[in-house]
Amino acid sequence: MKKRIILMGLLCYLSVDVIGQRNSEKEAIVSSLDKLTPAYGETAKKIWGYAEPGYQETKSSALLQQKLKEAGFKVTAGVAGIPTAFVATYGTEGQKVGILAEFDALPGLSQTSDPEKKEAVAGAAGHGCGHNLFGVGSVAAGIAVKDWLKSSGTKGSVTVFGTPAEEGGSGKVYMVRAGLFDDIDAVLHWHPSDRNLANATSSLANMSAKFRFHGVSAHAAAAPDRGRSALDGVEAMDDMVNMMREHMPSDARIHYVITKGGEAPNVVPDFAEVYYYVRHPEMQTVKELFARVVKAAQGAAMGTETTVDYEVTGGAFNLLPNETLAKIMYENLSEVGGVKYSEEEKVYADKIRTSFTGKLPSMDAAVLIQPYKVEKIREGGGGSTDVGDVSWAVPTAGVRIATFVPGTPGHSWQAVACGGTSIGTKGMMVAAKSMALSAYDIFKNPSVLKTAKDELEEKRGAGFKYEAMVGDRKPALDYRNK
C-alpha cells in the first residue's frame, strides 16, 4: 500500500512538472513574439503600403519569403502555376502542421491610416480585408513554432503556405488541386475582424465568372438599326437574374458589377462585360444556381441578337468545421486574450466610429473573447473563402481577431485605415500567439490529429473525391486586369 501511495505521488509530481514545463514553453513562445512585435508591425505596414491586388502581390510575397528564409525555412516559390504563391517549410520528421498566409489587397480601396476618409493614392487598391496583417501574423506564428521545435528538439515540421488572390482569385484552390496539402496533418489560419472568436464555423461556397457580350457597333443616332448592343445583352441578363431571386433558396446570394459598358453614348457598344458571384452554403446548390445564371446569359444574348461567352474566374468550397482543432484554437485564444487599447487608440477608435452606420457593438468587443460556438454547414456565414477547399483536404481551424475597431465593416476604407495602425498590429500578434500555441498543443498531443482526421472523414462522407469548382482551368492570373 505504501509503495502504491509513493508511486501515485511520483506520478502526480511528474504531471505537475510536465504541466509546469509546458506552461514555461508557452510563455517563452509568447515572450518571443512580444519582443518581435515592433519588427512584425513594420513588415505589416510595408505590405499595407504595397497594397497589391490578387496575383499581383510581387513585393508582398517576396518580403514574406525573405523573412522566412532568414529564419531558416526552405522556401519554394511559384508553386501551383502561381508566381506569387510559395511554400516555406522547416523540419522533415514527425507531425506536419501548416499555417496559411494571405496578402492580397482589394481594388479601389486606397486609404491613409487617418480616422476619416482620405484616399492615399487615387484609384489604387487598399487592404480592406486586413490581409497585410494576415500574412505577417501567420509568418510570425510559423517562425515562433520553428524556433520552439528547434530549441526543444521536438520532431515535427511547420509549413507556411503563401496563398495569393483570396479575394476572388481562389489561389488556395489551385494549391489544393496541385496536392500541396496532401502530406499536411493539420492547418491553422486566422482572419482580421472587429471581434475575437474561434468557432467551428462554416462559410458560403462560391463561384465567380465574367460574362462577355459581343455585339455590332454603329452610330447610335444616325444608324441605330445597324447596331446590336452588347450592353443591352448585359442589362437583359441582369434583369433576368434579378427576377431569378424570387425563385432561388433564401440563403443564396448573387452579386454583380458591370465592368465594361461601352466607350461613348453615341456609339452602340460592341463589347460589354459583367462580373458575377454566386454563393450558397452548399457547393451543389452553387453549381445549380450558376447553371441558371448561364442560361440567363444565353437567353439575353439570343433576345438582343448578340453573342456571349464566359470565363469562370474563381470558385471555392464552403468551410468544413473541425471541432477537434477549433476547441484547441479557442482555448489558446482565451489564454492569450483580446486586444487592449491604449488611451491614444481609444481616441482613434471613438473618432473613426463616428463614420459608422447602424447599431454599433460595444467597444469591449476588442478585448472580449466571444463564446465558443459550433455552426452547421447550412449556417455558414455571409462570406466565402478559398480556405474552404483546404478544409476539405486536411483538418483545418482558425480564429478571427479584432484588428479593426468594433463595428468596422469589412471591405471598407475604415478597415484599411485600422489595418495600418497599432490597433491592427496588436490584433495581428494576438492571432500569431493563438496559432503558435495551438500548433504547440498539436505537436505535444499527436493523438489529437487522429481525432481531427476521423472527424474530417466522417463529415466529408464515404467516397468523397475532391473536384475543384474551377474545374481544370489554369489560375486566372489576370482576373484583376481583364
PDB file of N, CA and C in Angstrom, residues 366-399:
ATOM      1  N   ALA A 366     -13.407  44.369 -28.614  1.00  0.00           N
ATOM      2  CA  ALA A 366     -11.999  44.242 -28.984  1.00  0.00           C
ATOM      3  C   ALA A 366     -11.212  43.405 -27.984  1.00  0.00           C
ATOM      4  N   VAL A 367     -11.599  43.447 -26.730  1.00  0.00           N
ATOM      5  CA  VAL A 367     -10.846  42.740 -25.688  1.00  0.00           C
ATOM      6  C   VAL A 367     -11.490  41.423 -25.290  1.00  0.00           C
ATOM      7  N   LEU A 368     -12.800  41.296 -25.513  1.00  0.00           N
ATOM      8  CA  LEU A 368     -13.502  40.087 -25.105  1.00  0.00           C
ATOM      9  C   LEU A 368     -13.326  38.962 -26.120  1.00  0.00           C
ATOM     10  N   ILE A 369     -13.412  37.727 -25.633  1.00  0.00           N
ATOM     11  CA  ILE A 369     -13.412  36.552 -26.500  1.00  0.00           C
ATOM     12  C   ILE A 369     -14.853  36.051 -26.587  1.00  0.00           C
ATOM     13  N   GLN A 370     -15.383  35.977 -27.795  1.00  0.00           N
ATOM     14  CA  GLN A 370     -16.757  35.533 -27.968  1.00  0.00           C
ATOM     15  C   GLN A 370     -16.907  34.073 -27.526  1.00  0.00           C
ATOM     16  N   PRO A 371     -18.063  33.702 -26.949  1.00  0.00           N
ATOM     17  CA  PRO A 371     -18.277  32.314 -26.524  1.00  0.00           C
ATOM     18  C   PRO A 371     -18.119  31.337 -27.685  1.00  0.00           C
ATOM     19  N   TYR A 372     -17.605  30.171 -27.369  1.00  0.00           N
ATOM     20  CA  TYR A 372     -17.392  29.135 -28.381  1.00  0.00           C
ATOM     21  C   TYR A 372     -18.726  28.674 -28.954  1.00  0.00           C
ATOM     22  N   LYS A 373     -18.764  28.476 -30.262  1.00  0.00           N
ATOM     23  CA  LYS A 373     -19.989  28.076 -30.942  1.00  0.00           C
ATOM     24  C   LYS A 373     -19.672  27.108 -32.075  1.00  0.00           C
ATOM     25  N   VAL A 374     -20.531  26.138 -32.264  1.00  0.00           N
ATOM     26  CA  VAL A 374     -20.404  25.197 -33.376  1.00  0.00           C
ATOM     27  C   VAL A 374     -21.497  25.511 -34.381  1.00  0.00           C
ATOM     28  N   GLU A 375     -21.117  25.706 -35.647  1.00  0.00           N
ATOM     29  CA  GLU A 375     -22.082  26.011 -36.692  1.00  0.00           C
ATOM     30  C   GLU A 375     -22.199  24.845 -37.663  1.00  0.00           C
ATOM     31  N   LYS A 376     -23.421  24.532 -38.043  1.00  0.00           N
ATOM     32  CA  LYS A 376     -23.630  23.550 -39.083  1.00  0.00           C
ATOM     33  C   LYS A 376     -23.361  24.194 -40.435  1.00  0.00           C
ATOM     34  N   ILE A 377     -23.171  23.359 -41.453  1.00  0.00           N
ATOM     35  CA  ILE A 377     -22.810  23.882 -42.765  1.00  0.00           C
ATOM     36  C   ILE A 377     -23.843  24.869 -43.290  1.00  0.00           C
ATOM     37  N   ARG A 378     -25.123  24.595 -43.119  1.00  0.00           N
ATOM     38  CA  ARG A 378     -26.143  25.491 -43.660  1.00  0.00           C
ATOM     39  C   ARG A 378     -26.281  26.769 -42.838  1.00  0.00           C
ATOM     40  N   GLU A 379     -25.492  26.892 -41.775  1.00  0.00           N
ATOM     41  CA  GLU A 379     -25.451  28.131 -41.008  1.00  0.00           C
ATOM     42  C   GLU A 379     -24.234  28.966 -41.386  1.00  0.00           C
ATOM     43  N   GLY A 380     -23.669  28.689 -42.552  1.00  0.00           N
ATOM     44  CA  GLY A 380     -22.457  29.372 -42.988  1.00  0.00           C
ATOM     45  C   GLY A 380     -22.605  30.874 -42.977  1.00  0.00           C
ATOM     46  N   GLY A 381     -21.494  31.551 -42.660  1.00  0.00           N
ATOM     47  CA  GLY A 381     -21.511  32.999 -42.560  1.00  0.00           C
ATOM     48  C   GLY A 381     -21.721  33.668 -43.902  1.00  0.00           C
ATOM     49  N   GLY A 382     -21.697  34.993 -43.912  1.00  0.00           N
ATOM     50  CA  GLY A 382     -22.032  35.738 -45.103  1.00  0.00           C
ATOM     51  C   GLY A 382     -20.964  35.781 -46.164  1.00  0.00           C
ATOM     52  N   GLY A 383     -19.740  35.363 -45.845  1.00  0.00           N
ATOM     53  CA  GLY A 383     -18.652  35.462 -46.803  1.00  0.00           C
ATOM     54  C   GLY A 383     -18.206  34.118 -47.331  1.00  0.00           C
ATOM     55  N   SER A 384     -17.282  34.169 -48.273  1.00  0.00           N
ATOM     56  CA  SER A 384     -16.690  32.964 -48.849  1.00  0.00           C
ATOM     57  C   SER A 384     -15.181  33.070 -48.731  1.00  0.00           C
ATOM     58  N   THR A 385     -14.519  31.930 -48.719  1.00  0.00           N
ATOM     59  CA  THR A 385     -13.064  31.912 -48.645  1.00  0.00           C
ATOM     60  C   THR A 385     -12.531  30.635 -49.276  1.00  0.00           C
ATOM     61  N   ASP A 386     -11.381  30.747 -49.939  1.00  0.00           N
ATOM     62  CA  ASP A 386     -10.772  29.552 -50.514  1.00  0.00           C
ATOM     63  C   ASP A 386     -10.104  28.685 -49.455  1.00  0.00           C
ATOM     64  N   VAL A 387     -10.124  29.113 -48.192  1.00  0.00           N
ATOM     65  CA  VAL A 387      -9.726  28.226 -47.103  1.00  0.00           C
ATOM     66  C   VAL A 387     -10.666  27.013 -47.078  1.00  0.00           C
ATOM     67  N   GLY A 388     -11.884  27.212 -47.610  1.00  0.00           N
ATOM     68  CA  GLY A 388     -12.849  26.130 -47.660  1.00  0.00           C
ATOM     69  C   GLY A 388     -12.293  24.894 -48.344  1.00  0.00           C
ATOM     70  N   ASP A 389     -11.617  25.062 -49.480  1.00  0.00           N
ATOM     71  CA  ASP A 389     -11.055  23.912 -50.188  1.00  0.00           C
ATOM     72  C   ASP A 389      -9.996  23.208 -49.350  1.00  0.00           C
ATOM     73  N   VAL A 390      -9.189  23.999 -48.637  1.00  0.00           N
ATOM     74  CA  VAL A 390      -8.175  23.415 -47.757  1.00  0.00           C
ATOM     75  C   VAL A 390      -8.848  22.557 -46.683  1.00  0.00           C
ATOM     76  N   SER A 391      -9.957  23.058 -46.136  1.00  0.00           N
ATOM     77  CA  SER A 391     -10.631  22.376 -45.032  1.00  0.00           C
ATOM     78  C   SER A 391     -11.252  21.051 -45.429  1.00  0.00           C
ATOM     79  N   TRP A 392     -11.497  20.850 -46.732  1.00  0.00           N
ATOM     80  CA  TRP A 392     -12.000  19.568 -47.215  1.00  0.00           C
ATOM     81  C   TRP A 392     -10.861  18.606 -47.522  1.00  0.00           C
ATOM     82  N   ALA A 393      -9.634  19.120 -47.572  1.00  0.00           N
ATOM     83  CA  ALA A 393      -8.460  18.292 -47.864  1.00  0.00           C
ATOM     84  C   ALA A 393      -7.719  17.857 -46.605  1.00  0.00           C
ATOM     85  N   VAL A 394      -7.743  18.687 -45.559  1.00  0.00           N
ATOM     86  CA  VAL A 394      -6.984  18.430 -44.336  1.00  0.00           C
ATOM     87  C   VAL A 394      -7.718  19.095 -43.167  1.00  0.00           C
ATOM     88  N   PRO A 395      -7.690  18.511 -41.969  1.00  0.00           N
ATOM     89  CA  PRO A 395      -8.335  19.156 -40.815  1.00  0.00           C
ATOM     90  C   PRO A 395      -7.844  20.593 -40.644  1.00  0.00           C
ATOM     91  N   THR A 396      -8.775  21.533 -40.529  1.00  0.00           N
ATOM     92  CA  THR A 396      -8.446  22.959 -40.562  1.00  0.00           C
ATOM     93  C   THR A 396      -9.246  23.717 -39.511  1.00  0.00           C
ATOM     94  N   ALA A 397      -8.617  24.689 -38.870  1.00  0.00           N
ATOM     95  CA  ALA A 397      -9.320  25.546 -37.909  1.00  0.00           C
ATOM     96  C   ALA A 397      -8.675  26.922 -37.886  1.00  0.00           C
ATOM     97  N   GLY A 398      -9.474  27.922 -37.506  1.00  0.00           N
ATOM     98  CA  GLY A 398      -8.945  29.286 -37.499  1.00  0.00           C
ATOM     99  C   GLY A 398      -9.554  30.156 -36.423  1.00  0.00           C
ATOM    100  N   VAL A 399      -9.005  31.337 -36.291  1.00  0.00           N
ATOM    101  CA  VAL A 399      -9.532  32.342 -35.368  1.00  0.00           C
ATOM    102  C   VAL A 399      -9.774  33.636 -36.124  1.00  0.00           C
TER     103      VAL A 399
END
